[in-house]
Amino acid sequence: MTQKEKNINAIPNDPLDELIKKTCFALGSNMDKALEVAATENDHEVKRMSHSALERKSTLARTTIAKFAENNAPNPDLKTICKLAHALNVPPAILLMTGDDWRRLIRAINDMQNTVQADVKLSEHVKSLIKSDKATAGLKLARILKMYPDKQERPDDGDYQRWENLEQDVNRRNNIKRQSVLAMTAIAQNVETAVAENGSTKTREEYLAILTTLAAIFGASIHTN
Amino acid sequence: MSSINYREDQELFSVLEMASQEDLGVLIDIITDNGKGRVALDDGVMSALLAAKNAGAVQNMHLLMIAGEIQLFGGNSIINLFRGKGVAYREIICDVADHLKANFYDNQDVAVIESDILMKVLEKSLEQMSEEEKKNFFAEFGVNYSVGAGAAAIAAMQAVIRTNGFMAYKLAVIAANAVAKAVIGRGLILGTNAAITRTVGAFAGPIGWAITAIWSAFDLAAPAYRVTVPCTIQLAYMRQTAMMKKLPQCQNCLAPNDGDAVFCNKCGHKFSS
């Protein structure tokens, strides 16, 4: 985490505000990192692309680019983001990825390889889950991996009032987690339609299983506080 | 026959060797999720461990299995370009301490890193304590607490447990009991040390509650952390117990004392030399 990112994190804000700030910061720094190598013409010497060169290539206004670079793009519209992504040869989504998103993605890949892919029985089971109900397969997998739901033991000393408050909080977190897993699974599985067009049934099944697994772990690792 | 994946790791194995059957039973329950099983836990290993636990006969072979599984779960949780394989216990606790943002150096004694992890769990559980509970809690460790002085009290307590073996033990017992209760639904079976037993239960709530919050607060969502974090806390307690056993006990009040003490630090009884 850079100093700038830390400063952003230090200010307690409402979660939506924080998300907007983080994403805005990500956009600026991702653009900057891509620009650092964007004018490279051979394999052994990287060259930075200037803002004016980017202006020509992307047809975005200089002032807009400058605002991105200062991490205070007010509210770029979809077209602007796509223009920028197109000029830099990266998917628009990548420009919006924050450090936290990458961390979760890496964790999900790590867990998928070590926990699910390493276990033949479980890998097969994921496929059967998808066959029986595509939409909830990710949620069921998160359950098997014990990533969802969290539980709060009932205390035996009778402090039930506090326990109830805590349980409410745990339920709130579980609701967020459930939503996150379901939505992530749905989006990932939707991607699969694009894959299916030039893939065999077998490939399609594999893609679906991998996407569902990745989405389930990614979704269940959402920060809920 | 189940395979044993253990690789030489004295910092882990020495604790298991000295542990009681009851404490190993708690560890087995954490690893096997109370016998319900876990992904990445070999069925053969699980049934062997459960059988040994139920018979109260956890033997050397089972210790190797336990150590091997902890190493494997640790390997699964750590971000690594190479596919999961067992890693040394030191690497596991450094990774956990790192995630909890504990103050530690990776060349420190494992017992110290374990204490740092316990302190972080404690810090989180303070959020769940009322002012009165905080006061009582710190008083147990001889630290004065005044309203709003959480950070200062934590720092003072850190100093206390660094220098006083008994206090480090006490913290480990309180934390391990609470975590065992929260994770496997039952606390530790504590022996004859009545002075400890009385205080242990009182703080089980808040510390146990913190464990649920810790998963999402500290980027520990990976399934393997659900094993390694509670295991680390249980092992910290087992290590402290083993260390306590080596300390001389006062014949008069049974309080443990430092090795070179001449008088008991609790009742003033003079030790025969």
Tab-separated table of C-alpha atoms in Angstrom:
chain	number	residue	atom	x	y	z
A	1	MET	CA	0.000	0.000	0.000
A	2	THR	CA	1.411	3.386	-0.958
A	3	GLN	CA	1.419	6.389	1.327
A	4	LYS	CA	-1.331	7.971	-0.720
A	5	GLU	CA	-3.511	4.895	-0.447
A	6	LYS	CA	-2.872	4.811	3.290
A	7	ASN	CA	-3.983	8.406	3.621
A	8	ILE	CA	-7.165	7.579	1.822
A	9	ASN	CA	-7.757	4.630	4.125
A	10	ALA	CA	-7.072	6.701	7.215
A	11	ILE	CA	-10.102	8.902	6.758
A	12	PRO	CA	-13.147	7.183	8.187
A	13	ASN	CA	-15.985	7.704	5.776
A	14	ASP	CA	-19.157	6.113	4.749
A	15	PRO	CA	-18.418	2.921	2.799
A	16	LEU	CA	-19.741	4.176	-0.522
A	17	ASP	CA	-17.669	7.317	-0.344
A	18	GLU	CA	-14.647	5.234	0.452
A	19	LEU	CA	-15.276	2.924	-2.482
A	20	ILE	CA	-15.549	5.872	-4.863
A	21	LYS	CA	-12.315	7.376	-3.539
A	22	LYS	CA	-10.427	4.096	-3.721
A	23	THR	CA	-11.617	3.383	-7.241
A	24	CYS	CA	-10.770	6.900	-8.353
A	25	PHE	CA	-7.306	6.494	-6.891
A	26	ALA	CA	-6.933	3.109	-8.580
A	27	LEU	CA	-7.917	4.585	-11.936
A	28	GLY	CA	-5.323	7.325	-11.655
A	29	SER	CA	-2.487	5.143	-10.511
A	30	ASN	CA	-3.314	2.326	-12.935
A	31	MET	CA	-3.305	4.800	-15.804
A	32	ASP	CA	0.008	6.190	-14.625
A	33	LYS	CA	1.604	2.743	-14.345
A	34	ALA	CA	0.401	1.822	-17.830
A	35	LEU	CA	1.665	5.110	-19.234
A	36	GLU	CA	5.124	4.402	-17.860
A	37	VAL	CA	5.570	1.713	-20.498
A	38	ALA	CA	3.054	2.778	-23.133
A	39	ALA	CA	5.511	4.335	-25.592
A	40	THR	CA	7.841	1.335	-25.683
A	41	GLU	CA	8.975	0.428	-29.170
A	42	ASN	CA	11.211	-2.596	-28.585
A	43	ASP	CA	11.652	-5.455	-26.119
A	44	HIS	CA	14.516	-4.145	-24.070
A	45	GLU	CA	13.836	-0.507	-23.366
A	46	VAL	CA	10.600	0.733	-21.829
A	47	LYS	CA	9.499	4.234	-22.631
A	48	ARG	CA	6.988	6.458	-20.953
A	49	MET	CA	4.108	7.898	-22.929
A	50	SER	CA	3.569	11.590	-22.348
A	51	HIS	CA	0.178	13.040	-21.564
A	52	SER	CA	0.130	14.810	-24.909
A	53	ALA	CA	0.812	11.561	-26.746
A	54	LEU	CA	-1.996	9.943	-24.795
A	55	GLU	CA	-4.206	12.895	-25.699
A	56	ARG	CA	-3.617	12.205	-29.376
A	57	LYS	CA	-4.045	8.469	-29.074
A	58	SER	CA	-7.149	8.497	-26.899
A	59	THR	CA	-8.796	11.685	-28.150
A	60	LEU	CA	-9.340	12.644	-24.526
A	61	ALA	CA	-8.799	16.247	-23.457
A	62	ARG	CA	-5.480	17.077	-21.793
A	63	THR	CA	-7.300	18.460	-18.773
A	64	THR	CA	-9.208	15.200	-18.340
A	65	ILE	CA	-5.991	13.191	-18.455
A	66	ALA	CA	-4.351	15.557	-15.982
A	67	LYS	CA	-7.243	15.112	-13.600
A	68	PHE	CA	-6.899	11.337	-13.816
A	69	ALA	CA	-3.222	11.616	-13.054
A	70	GLU	CA	-3.895	13.709	-9.971
A	71	ASN	CA	-6.352	11.068	-8.733
A	72	ASN	CA	-9.177	13.544	-8.712
A	73	ALA	CA	-11.134	12.613	-11.777
A	74	PRO	CA	-14.510	14.011	-10.750
A	75	ASN	CA	-16.757	11.450	-12.368
A	76	PRO	CA	-15.472	9.950	-15.619
A	77	ASP	CA	-18.175	8.483	-17.802
A	78	LEU	CA	-18.075	5.079	-19.402
A	79	LYS	CA	-16.987	6.447	-22.763
A	80	THR	CA	-14.001	8.224	-21.203
A	81	ILE	CA	-12.894	5.107	-19.360
A	82	CYS	CA	-13.252	3.031	-22.513
A	83	LYS	CA	-11.278	5.545	-24.557
A	84	LEU	CA	-8.493	5.443	-22.019
A	85	ALA	CA	-8.538	1.648	-21.819
A	86	HIS	CA	-8.523	1.364	-25.596
A	87	ALA	CA	-5.547	3.694	-25.924
A	88	LEU	CA	-3.600	1.760	-23.287
A	89	ASN	CA	-4.573	-1.669	-24.641
A	90	VAL	CA	-6.058	-2.962	-21.402
A	91	PRO	CA	-9.640	-3.940	-20.563
A	92	PRO	CA	-11.590	-1.100	-18.915
A	93	ALA	CA	-12.219	-3.250	-15.808
A	94	ILE	CA	-8.483	-3.542	-15.199
A	95	LEU	CA	-8.178	0.236	-15.031
A	96	LEU	CA	-10.678	0.232	-12.162
A	97	MET	CA	-9.119	-2.592	-10.129
A	98	THR	CA	-7.932	-1.497	-6.685
A	99	GLY	CA	-5.120	-3.092	-4.718
A	100	ASP	CA	-7.718	-4.736	-2.552
A	101	ASP	CA	-9.444	-6.272	-5.579
A	102	TRP	CA	-6.148	-7.705	-6.809
A	103	ARG	CA	-5.373	-9.073	-3.367
A	104	ARG	CA	-8.713	-10.817	-3.199
A	105	LEU	CA	-8.282	-12.169	-6.698
A	106	ILE	CA	-4.842	-13.547	-5.920
A	107	ARG	CA	-6.121	-15.082	-2.695
A	108	ALA	CA	-8.997	-16.662	-4.590
A	109	ILE	CA	-6.635	-18.148	-7.174
A	110	ASN	CA	-4.343	-19.386	-4.421
A	111	ASP	CA	-7.221	-20.997	-2.534
A	112	MET	CA	-8.715	-22.425	-5.689
A	113	GLN	CA	-5.446	-24.126	-6.606
A	114	ASN	CA	-4.534	-25.325	-3.142
A	115	THR	CA	-7.924	-26.288	-1.837
A	116	VAL	CA	-10.285	-27.086	-4.682
A	117	GLN	CA	-8.112	-28.062	-7.635
A	118	ALA	CA	-5.862	-30.171	-5.422
A	119	ASP	CA	-8.873	-32.250	-4.393
A	120	VAL	CA	-10.229	-34.408	-7.232
A	121	LYS	CA	-13.389	-35.335	-5.357
A	122	LEU	CA	-14.209	-31.721	-4.597
A	123	SER	CA	-13.514	-30.608	-8.166
A	124	GLU	CA	-15.987	-33.226	-9.390
A	125	HIS	CA	-18.440	-32.155	-6.731
A	126	VAL	CA	-18.312	-28.544	-7.943
A	127	LYS	CA	-19.419	-29.725	-11.375
A	128	SER	CA	-22.321	-31.693	-9.926
A	129	LEU	CA	-23.340	-28.642	-7.865
A	130	ILE	CA	-23.432	-26.563	-11.029
A	131	LYS	CA	-25.490	-29.198	-12.812
A	132	SER	CA	-28.086	-29.345	-10.063
A	133	ASP	CA	-28.394	-25.567	-9.582
A	134	LYS	CA	-26.087	-23.126	-11.297
A	135	ALA	CA	-27.140	-20.077	-9.324
A	136	THR	CA	-26.491	-21.437	-5.841
A	137	ALA	CA	-23.488	-23.636	-6.689
A	138	GLY	CA	-21.028	-20.939	-5.557
A	139	LEU	CA	-22.824	-20.464	-2.277
A	140	LYS	CA	-22.794	-24.194	-1.611
A	141	LEU	CA	-19.085	-24.321	-2.369
A	142	ALA	CA	-18.407	-21.426	0.029
A	143	ARG	CA	-20.266	-23.436	2.640
A	144	ILE	CA	-18.169	-26.538	1.987
A	145	LEU	CA	-15.022	-24.432	2.260
A	146	LYS	CA	-16.393	-23.098	5.567
A	147	MET	CA	-16.052	-19.543	4.359
A	148	TYR	CA	-19.774	-18.960	4.785
A	149	PRO	CA	-21.739	-18.519	6.977
A	150	ASP	CA	-20.005	-17.280	10.104
A	151	LYS	CA	-21.556	-18.451	13.306
A	152	GLN	CA	-21.650	-17.006	16.776
A	153	GLU	CA	-21.718	-19.504	19.616
A	154	ARG	CA	-24.365	-18.902	22.219
A	155	PRO	CA	-22.630	-18.170	25.518
A	156	ASP	CA	-23.425	-20.336	28.533
A	157	ASP	CA	-22.970	-17.527	31.032
A	158	GLY	CA	-26.291	-15.851	30.226
A	159	ASP	CA	-25.150	-12.619	28.626
A	160	TYR	CA	-27.825	-13.090	25.991
A	161	GLN	CA	-28.506	-9.432	25.285
A	162	ARG	CA	-24.994	-8.850	24.052
A	163	TRP	CA	-24.961	-12.139	22.243
A	164	GLU	CA	-28.138	-11.171	20.392
A	165	ASN	CA	-26.579	-7.893	19.285
A	166	LEU	CA	-23.543	-9.763	18.067
A	167	GLU	CA	-25.630	-12.331	16.324
A	168	GLN	CA	-27.473	-9.594	14.512
A	169	ASP	CA	-24.151	-8.253	13.357
A	170	VAL	CA	-22.995	-11.691	12.248
A	171	ASN	CA	-26.261	-12.133	10.349
A	172	ARG	CA	-25.765	-8.777	8.668
A	173	ARG	CA	-22.275	-9.858	7.582
A	174	ASN	CA	-23.572	-13.194	6.378
A	175	ASN	CA	-26.220	-11.438	4.298
A	176	ILE	CA	-23.555	-9.301	2.645
A	177	LYS	CA	-21.428	-12.386	2.038
A	178	ARG	CA	-24.330	-14.328	0.553
A	179	GLN	CA	-25.166	-11.477	-1.805
A	180	SER	CA	-21.526	-11.119	-2.757
A	181	VAL	CA	-21.082	-14.809	-3.547
A	182	LEU	CA	-24.333	-15.044	-5.494
A	183	ALA	CA	-23.668	-11.919	-7.547
A	184	MET	CA	-20.061	-12.836	-8.253
A	185	THR	CA	-21.098	-16.338	-9.303
A	186	ALA	CA	-23.823	-14.994	-11.554
A	187	ILE	CA	-21.459	-12.553	-13.260
A	188	ALA	CA	-18.680	-15.120	-13.666
A	189	GLN	CA	-21.055	-17.702	-15.073
A	190	ASN	CA	-22.402	-15.126	-17.500
A	191	VAL	CA	-18.893	-14.717	-18.857
A	192	GLU	CA	-19.061	-18.380	-19.672
A	193	THR	CA	-21.533	-17.726	-22.512
A	194	ALA	CA	-18.776	-15.869	-24.354
A	195	VAL	CA	-16.463	-18.824	-23.885
A	196	ALA	CA	-19.021	-21.383	-24.962
A	197	GLU	CA	-19.276	-20.136	-28.518
A	198	ASN	CA	-15.927	-21.517	-29.585
A	199	GLY	CA	-15.470	-24.209	-26.986
A	200	SER	CA	-16.591	-27.813	-26.778
A	201	THR	CA	-19.088	-28.965	-24.142
A	202	LYS	CA	-16.223	-30.359	-22.106
A	203	THR	CA	-14.314	-27.082	-22.193
A	204	ARG	CA	-17.477	-25.255	-21.314
A	205	GLU	CA	-18.005	-27.423	-18.253
A	206	GLU	CA	-14.428	-26.848	-17.102
A	207	TYR	CA	-14.686	-23.083	-17.574
A	208	LEU	CA	-17.923	-23.009	-15.660
A	209	ALA	CA	-16.447	-24.980	-12.768
A	210	ILE	CA	-13.362	-22.785	-12.564
A	211	LEU	CA	-15.345	-19.565	-12.855
A	212	THR	CA	-17.815	-20.681	-10.204
A	213	THR	CA	-15.026	-21.704	-7.833
A	214	LEU	CA	-13.125	-18.482	-8.330
A	215	ALA	CA	-16.273	-16.407	-7.919
A	216	ALA	CA	-17.341	-18.258	-4.781
A	217	ILE	CA	-14.010	-17.731	-3.021
A	218	PHE	CA	-13.669	-14.171	-4.276
A	219	GLY	CA	-17.209	-13.356	-3.219
A	220	ALA	CA	-16.874	-14.931	0.218
A	221	SER	CA	-13.736	-12.945	0.968
A	222	ILE	CA	-15.556	-9.601	0.875
A	223	HIS	CA	-14.714	-7.241	3.730
A	224	THR	CA	-17.850	-6.941	5.761
A	225	ASN	CA	-17.039	-4.280	8.302
B	1	MET	CA	-3.430	-46.335	5.551
B	2	SER	CA	-3.269	-42.594	5.766
B	3	SER	CA	-0.130	-40.864	4.710
B	4	ILE	CA	1.850	-38.617	7.018
B	5	ASN	CA	3.067	-35.415	5.427
B	6	TYR	CA	5.084	-34.164	8.354
B	7	ARG	CA	8.415	-32.548	7.679
B	8	GLU	CA	10.964	-31.977	10.405
B	9	ASP	CA	9.902	-28.993	12.511
B	10	GLN	CA	11.070	-28.989	16.106
B	11	GLU	CA	9.371	-25.701	16.985
B	12	LEU	CA	6.062	-27.391	16.303
B	13	PHE	CA	6.732	-30.966	17.316
B	14	SER	CA	8.316	-30.222	20.693
B	15	VAL	CA	5.076	-28.593	21.878
B	16	LEU	CA	2.953	-31.529	20.793
B	17	GLU	CA	5.293	-33.966	22.505
B	18	MET	CA	4.860	-32.317	25.890
B	19	ALA	CA	1.126	-31.714	25.665
B	20	SER	CA	-1.595	-33.487	27.629
B	21	GLN	CA	-4.153	-35.745	25.958
B	22	GLU	CA	-6.915	-33.194	26.677
B	23	ASP	CA	-5.037	-30.356	25.016
B	24	LEU	CA	-4.235	-32.519	22.004
B	25	GLY	CA	-7.914	-33.439	21.884
B	26	VAL	CA	-8.811	-29.752	21.494
B	27	LEU	CA	-6.255	-29.416	18.712
B	28	ILE	CA	-7.694	-32.461	16.941
B	29	ASP	CA	-11.208	-31.029	17.217
B	30	ILE	CA	-10.034	-27.772	15.654
B	31	ILE	CA	-8.281	-29.554	12.791
B	32	THR	CA	-11.166	-31.930	12.074
B	33	ASP	CA	-13.857	-29.312	12.807
B	34	ASN	CA	-15.255	-31.439	15.621
B	35	GLY	CA	-15.127	-34.520	13.450
B	36	LYS	CA	-17.229	-32.950	10.693
B	37	GLY	CA	-14.219	-32.908	8.398
B	38	ARG	CA	-12.678	-30.262	6.211
B	39	VAL	CA	-11.740	-29.828	2.607
B	40	ALA	CA	-8.031	-30.625	2.238
B	41	LEU	CA	-8.105	-32.913	5.256
B	42	ASP	CA	-7.367	-36.507	4.358
B	43	ASP	CA	-10.183	-38.871	5.434
B	44	GLY	CA	-7.741	-41.470	6.704
B	45	VAL	CA	-5.864	-38.947	8.815
B	46	MET	CA	-9.110	-37.606	10.173
B	47	SER	CA	-10.489	-40.946	11.299
B	48	ALA	CA	-7.151	-41.955	12.805
B	49	LEU	CA	-6.971	-38.718	14.785
B	50	LEU	CA	-10.551	-38.923	15.981
B	51	ALA	CA	-10.149	-42.525	17.065
B	52	ALA	CA	-6.980	-41.676	18.976
B	53	LYS	CA	-8.681	-38.709	20.616
B	54	ASN	CA	-11.732	-40.707	21.673
B	55	ALA	CA	-9.565	-43.457	23.100
B	56	GLY	CA	-7.418	-40.897	24.908
B	57	ALA	CA	-4.429	-42.496	23.245
B	58	VAL	CA	-2.860	-39.860	21.033
B	59	GLN	CA	0.536	-41.341	20.279
B	60	ASN	CA	3.676	-40.324	18.522
B	61	MET	CA	2.331	-41.360	15.130
B	62	HIS	CA	-0.726	-39.134	15.675
B	63	LEU	CA	1.469	-36.227	16.727
B	64	LEU	CA	3.243	-36.543	13.393
B	65	MET	CA	-0.133	-36.477	11.646
B	66	ILE	CA	-1.274	-33.406	13.593
B	67	ALA	CA	1.960	-31.582	12.848
B	68	GLY	CA	1.764	-32.592	9.203
B	69	GLU	CA	-1.801	-31.329	8.848
B	70	ILE	CA	-0.981	-28.001	10.503
B	71	GLN	CA	1.932	-27.599	8.110
B	72	LEU	CA	-0.307	-28.454	5.156
B	73	PHE	CA	-3.077	-26.055	6.159
B	74	GLY	CA	-0.417	-23.434	6.705
B	75	GLY	CA	0.930	-24.117	3.228
B	76	ASN	CA	-2.547	-23.735	1.764
B	77	SER	CA	-3.172	-20.399	3.410
B	78	ILE	CA	0.121	-18.769	2.534
B	79	ILE	CA	0.257	-16.995	-0.810
B	80	ASN	CA	2.730	-18.942	-2.825
B	81	LEU	CA	3.487	-19.344	-6.486
B	82	PHE	CA	4.043	-23.019	-5.871
B	83	ARG	CA	1.135	-25.331	-5.234
B	84	GLY	CA	0.380	-25.881	-1.578
B	85	LYS	CA	2.767	-28.048	0.312
B	86	GLY	CA	3.512	-28.087	3.991
B	87	VAL	CA	5.473	-25.189	5.423
B	88	ALA	CA	7.344	-24.785	8.693
B	89	TYR	CA	5.373	-23.651	11.720
B	90	ARG	CA	7.479	-20.513	11.999
B	91	GLU	CA	6.414	-19.487	8.529
B	92	ILE	CA	2.781	-20.115	9.405
B	93	ILE	CA	2.751	-17.951	12.525
B	94	CYS	CA	4.738	-15.193	10.829
B	95	ASP	CA	2.111	-15.136	8.089
B	96	VAL	CA	-0.730	-14.989	10.631
B	97	ALA	CA	1.059	-12.294	12.670
B	98	ASP	CA	1.639	-10.373	9.472
B	99	HIS	CA	-2.046	-10.455	8.583
B	100	LEU	CA	-3.041	-9.369	12.072
B	101	LYS	CA	-0.565	-6.513	11.723
B	102	ALA	CA	1.165	-7.596	14.917
B	103	ASN	CA	4.474	-6.037	15.907
B	104	PHE	CA	6.944	-8.825	15.474
B	105	TYR	CA	10.272	-9.802	13.961
B	106	ASP	CA	10.449	-13.052	12.086
B	107	ASN	CA	13.681	-14.071	13.806
B	108	GLN	CA	12.101	-13.875	17.247
B	109	ASP	CA	11.385	-16.886	19.386
B	110	VAL	CA	8.163	-18.573	18.213
B	111	ALA	CA	6.751	-18.219	21.730
B	112	VAL	CA	7.163	-14.440	21.449
B	113	ILE	CA	5.469	-14.304	18.047
B	114	GLU	CA	2.644	-16.409	19.459
B	115	SER	CA	2.263	-13.916	22.306
B	116	ASP	CA	2.154	-11.085	19.775
B	117	ILE	CA	-0.675	-12.869	17.990
B	118	LEU	CA	-2.533	-13.308	21.276
B	119	MET	CA	-2.129	-9.600	22.004
B	120	LYS	CA	-3.668	-8.741	18.650
B	121	VAL	CA	-6.628	-11.033	19.283
B	122	LEU	CA	-6.959	-9.387	22.657
B	123	GLU	CA	-6.860	-5.917	21.150
B	124	LYS	CA	-9.750	-6.827	18.891
B	125	SER	CA	-11.728	-8.310	21.755
B	126	LEU	CA	-11.415	-5.113	23.795
B	127	GLU	CA	-13.966	-3.658	21.374
B	128	GLN	CA	-16.428	-6.157	22.782
B	129	MET	CA	-15.727	-5.403	26.439
B	130	SER	CA	-17.521	-2.929	28.656
B	131	GLU	CA	-15.379	-0.427	30.576
B	132	GLU	CA	-15.877	-2.472	33.730
B	133	GLU	CA	-14.732	-5.648	31.998
B	134	LYS	CA	-11.693	-3.920	30.558
B	135	LYS	CA	-10.757	-2.704	34.022
B	136	ASN	CA	-11.115	-6.186	35.481
B	137	PHE	CA	-9.265	-7.728	32.607
B	138	PHE	CA	-6.220	-5.483	32.885
B	139	ALA	CA	-6.271	-5.784	36.660
B	140	GLU	CA	-5.734	-9.527	36.194
B	141	PHE	CA	-2.413	-8.645	34.640
B	142	GLY	CA	-1.528	-5.993	37.180
B	143	VAL	CA	-2.132	-3.175	34.713
B	144	ASN	CA	-4.089	-0.065	35.678
B	145	TYR	CA	-6.787	0.825	33.225
B	146	SER	CA	-8.637	4.101	33.107
B	147	VAL	CA	-11.455	4.903	30.697
B	148	GLY	CA	-10.204	5.496	27.174
B	149	ALA	CA	-6.665	4.355	27.926
B	150	GLY	CA	-6.936	1.150	25.898
B	151	ALA	CA	-3.793	1.643	23.825
B	152	ALA	CA	-1.645	2.557	26.829
B	153	ALA	CA	-2.985	-0.383	28.820
B	154	ILE	CA	-2.223	-2.721	25.906
B	155	ALA	CA	1.338	-1.438	25.745
B	156	ALA	CA	1.753	-1.875	29.495
B	157	MET	CA	0.353	-5.365	29.280
B	158	GLN	CA	2.682	-6.234	26.427
B	159	ALA	CA	5.598	-5.293	28.687
B	160	VAL	CA	4.197	-7.401	31.517
B	161	ILE	CA	3.814	-10.552	29.468
B	162	ARG	CA	7.262	-10.101	27.927
B	163	THR	CA	8.904	-10.151	31.344
B	164	ASN	CA	6.623	-12.335	33.431
B	165	GLY	CA	6.285	-15.964	32.385
B	166	PHE	CA	3.246	-16.560	34.524
B	167	MET	CA	1.361	-13.622	33.001
B	168	ALA	CA	2.192	-14.845	29.497
B	169	TYR	CA	0.807	-18.216	30.516
B	170	LYS	CA	-2.310	-16.602	31.949
B	171	LEU	CA	-3.001	-14.685	28.746
B	172	ALA	CA	-2.510	-17.833	26.692
B	173	VAL	CA	-4.940	-19.805	28.864
B	174	ILE	CA	-7.616	-17.103	28.735
B	175	ALA	CA	-7.312	-16.699	24.968
B	176	ALA	CA	-7.093	-20.403	24.141
B	177	ASN	CA	-10.069	-21.216	26.335
B	178	ALA	CA	-12.189	-18.511	24.719
B	179	VAL	CA	-11.161	-19.464	21.210
B	180	ALA	CA	-11.741	-23.177	21.806
B	181	LYS	CA	-15.199	-22.350	23.127
B	182	ALA	CA	-16.001	-20.216	20.117
B	183	VAL	CA	-14.537	-22.550	17.497
B	184	ILE	CA	-15.293	-26.066	18.764
B	185	GLY	CA	-17.942	-25.242	21.352
B	186	ARG	CA	-16.081	-26.356	24.453
B	187	GLY	CA	-13.393	-24.825	26.590
B	188	LEU	CA	-10.129	-26.233	27.859
B	189	ILE	CA	-9.906	-28.744	30.644
B	190	LEU	CA	-7.723	-27.019	33.188
B	191	GLY	CA	-5.863	-28.927	35.799
B	192	THR	CA	-5.277	-28.088	39.397
B	193	ASN	CA	-4.371	-24.452	39.035
B	194	ALA	CA	-7.465	-23.024	40.731
B	195	ALA	CA	-6.223	-19.452	40.670
B	196	ILE	CA	-6.258	-19.537	36.892
B	197	THR	CA	-9.495	-21.441	36.429
B	198	ARG	CA	-11.510	-18.771	38.225
B	199	THR	CA	-10.484	-15.940	35.922
B	200	VAL	CA	-10.397	-17.871	32.672
B	201	GLY	CA	-14.140	-18.247	32.210
B	202	ALA	CA	-14.922	-14.609	32.926
B	203	PHE	CA	-13.416	-13.324	29.694
B	204	ALA	CA	-14.442	-16.161	27.404
B	205	GLY	CA	-17.264	-14.093	25.881
B	206	PRO	CA	-15.519	-11.047	24.480
B	207	ILE	CA	-12.430	-12.905	23.257
B	208	GLY	CA	-14.490	-15.637	21.649
B	209	TRP	CA	-16.625	-12.989	19.990
B	210	ALA	CA	-13.590	-11.263	18.588
B	211	ILE	CA	-12.605	-14.389	16.668
B	212	THR	CA	-15.624	-14.060	14.364
B	213	ALA	CA	-14.755	-10.436	13.685
B	214	ILE	CA	-11.119	-11.290	13.042
B	215	TRP	CA	-11.783	-13.312	9.894
B	216	SER	CA	-13.101	-10.421	7.887
B	217	ALA	CA	-11.281	-7.602	9.649
B	218	PHE	CA	-7.815	-8.963	8.895
B	219	ASP	CA	-8.033	-10.488	5.452
B	220	LEU	CA	-8.087	-13.995	6.882
B	221	ALA	CA	-11.037	-15.255	4.858
B	222	ALA	CA	-9.121	-18.144	3.276
B	223	PRO	CA	-10.519	-21.485	4.412
B	224	ALA	CA	-7.140	-22.669	5.702
B	225	TYR	CA	-6.906	-19.748	8.138
B	226	ARG	CA	-9.963	-21.132	9.916
B	227	VAL	CA	-7.624	-23.909	10.972
B	228	THR	CA	-4.279	-22.202	11.341
B	229	VAL	CA	-5.420	-19.239	13.448
B	230	PRO	CA	-7.196	-21.251	16.183
B	231	CYS	CA	-4.385	-23.844	16.035
B	232	THR	CA	-1.803	-21.140	16.596
B	233	ILE	CA	-3.680	-19.910	19.655
B	234	GLN	CA	-4.084	-23.424	21.044
B	235	LEU	CA	-0.405	-24.175	20.398
B	236	ALA	CA	0.584	-20.918	22.101
B	237	TYR	CA	-1.271	-22.104	25.178
B	238	MET	CA	0.247	-25.586	24.985
B	239	ARG	CA	3.726	-24.106	24.669
B	240	GLN	CA	3.162	-21.832	27.660
B	241	THR	CA	1.864	-24.799	29.671
B	242	ALA	CA	4.980	-26.776	28.871
B	243	MET	CA	7.127	-23.818	29.881
B	244	MET	CA	5.195	-23.391	33.129
B	245	LYS	CA	5.782	-26.992	34.058
B	246	LYS	CA	9.471	-26.295	34.025
B	247	LEU	CA	9.136	-23.451	36.537
B	248	PRO	CA	9.434	-24.329	40.238
B	249	GLN	CA	6.177	-24.267	42.156
B	250	CYS	CA	5.809	-22.890	45.681
B	251	GLN	CA	5.133	-25.770	48.071
B	252	ASN	CA	2.962	-23.513	50.172
B	253	CYS	CA	0.542	-21.839	47.725
B	254	LEU	CA	1.350	-23.694	44.495
B	255	ALA	CA	2.116	-20.426	42.670
B	256	PRO	CA	4.719	-20.779	39.954
B	257	ASN	CA	7.946	-18.847	40.441
B	258	ASP	CA	10.962	-17.902	38.412
B	259	GLY	CA	13.769	-20.416	38.381
B	260	ASP	CA	16.116	-18.360	40.527
B	261	ALA	CA	13.540	-17.142	43.111
B	262	VAL	CA	14.431	-17.453	46.781
B	263	PHE	CA	11.003	-16.488	48.126
B	264	CYS	CA	7.609	-17.197	46.593
B	265	ASN	CA	6.408	-14.136	44.690
B	266	LYS	CA	2.867	-14.719	45.884
B	267	CYS	CA	2.949	-15.760	49.561
B	268	GLY	CA	6.538	-15.046	50.513
B	269	HIS	CA	7.243	-18.649	51.462
B	270	LYS	CA	10.968	-19.323	51.566
B	271	PHE	CA	12.166	-21.942	49.162
B	272	SER	CA	14.421	-24.622	50.474
B	273	SER	CA	17.574	-24.551	48.441
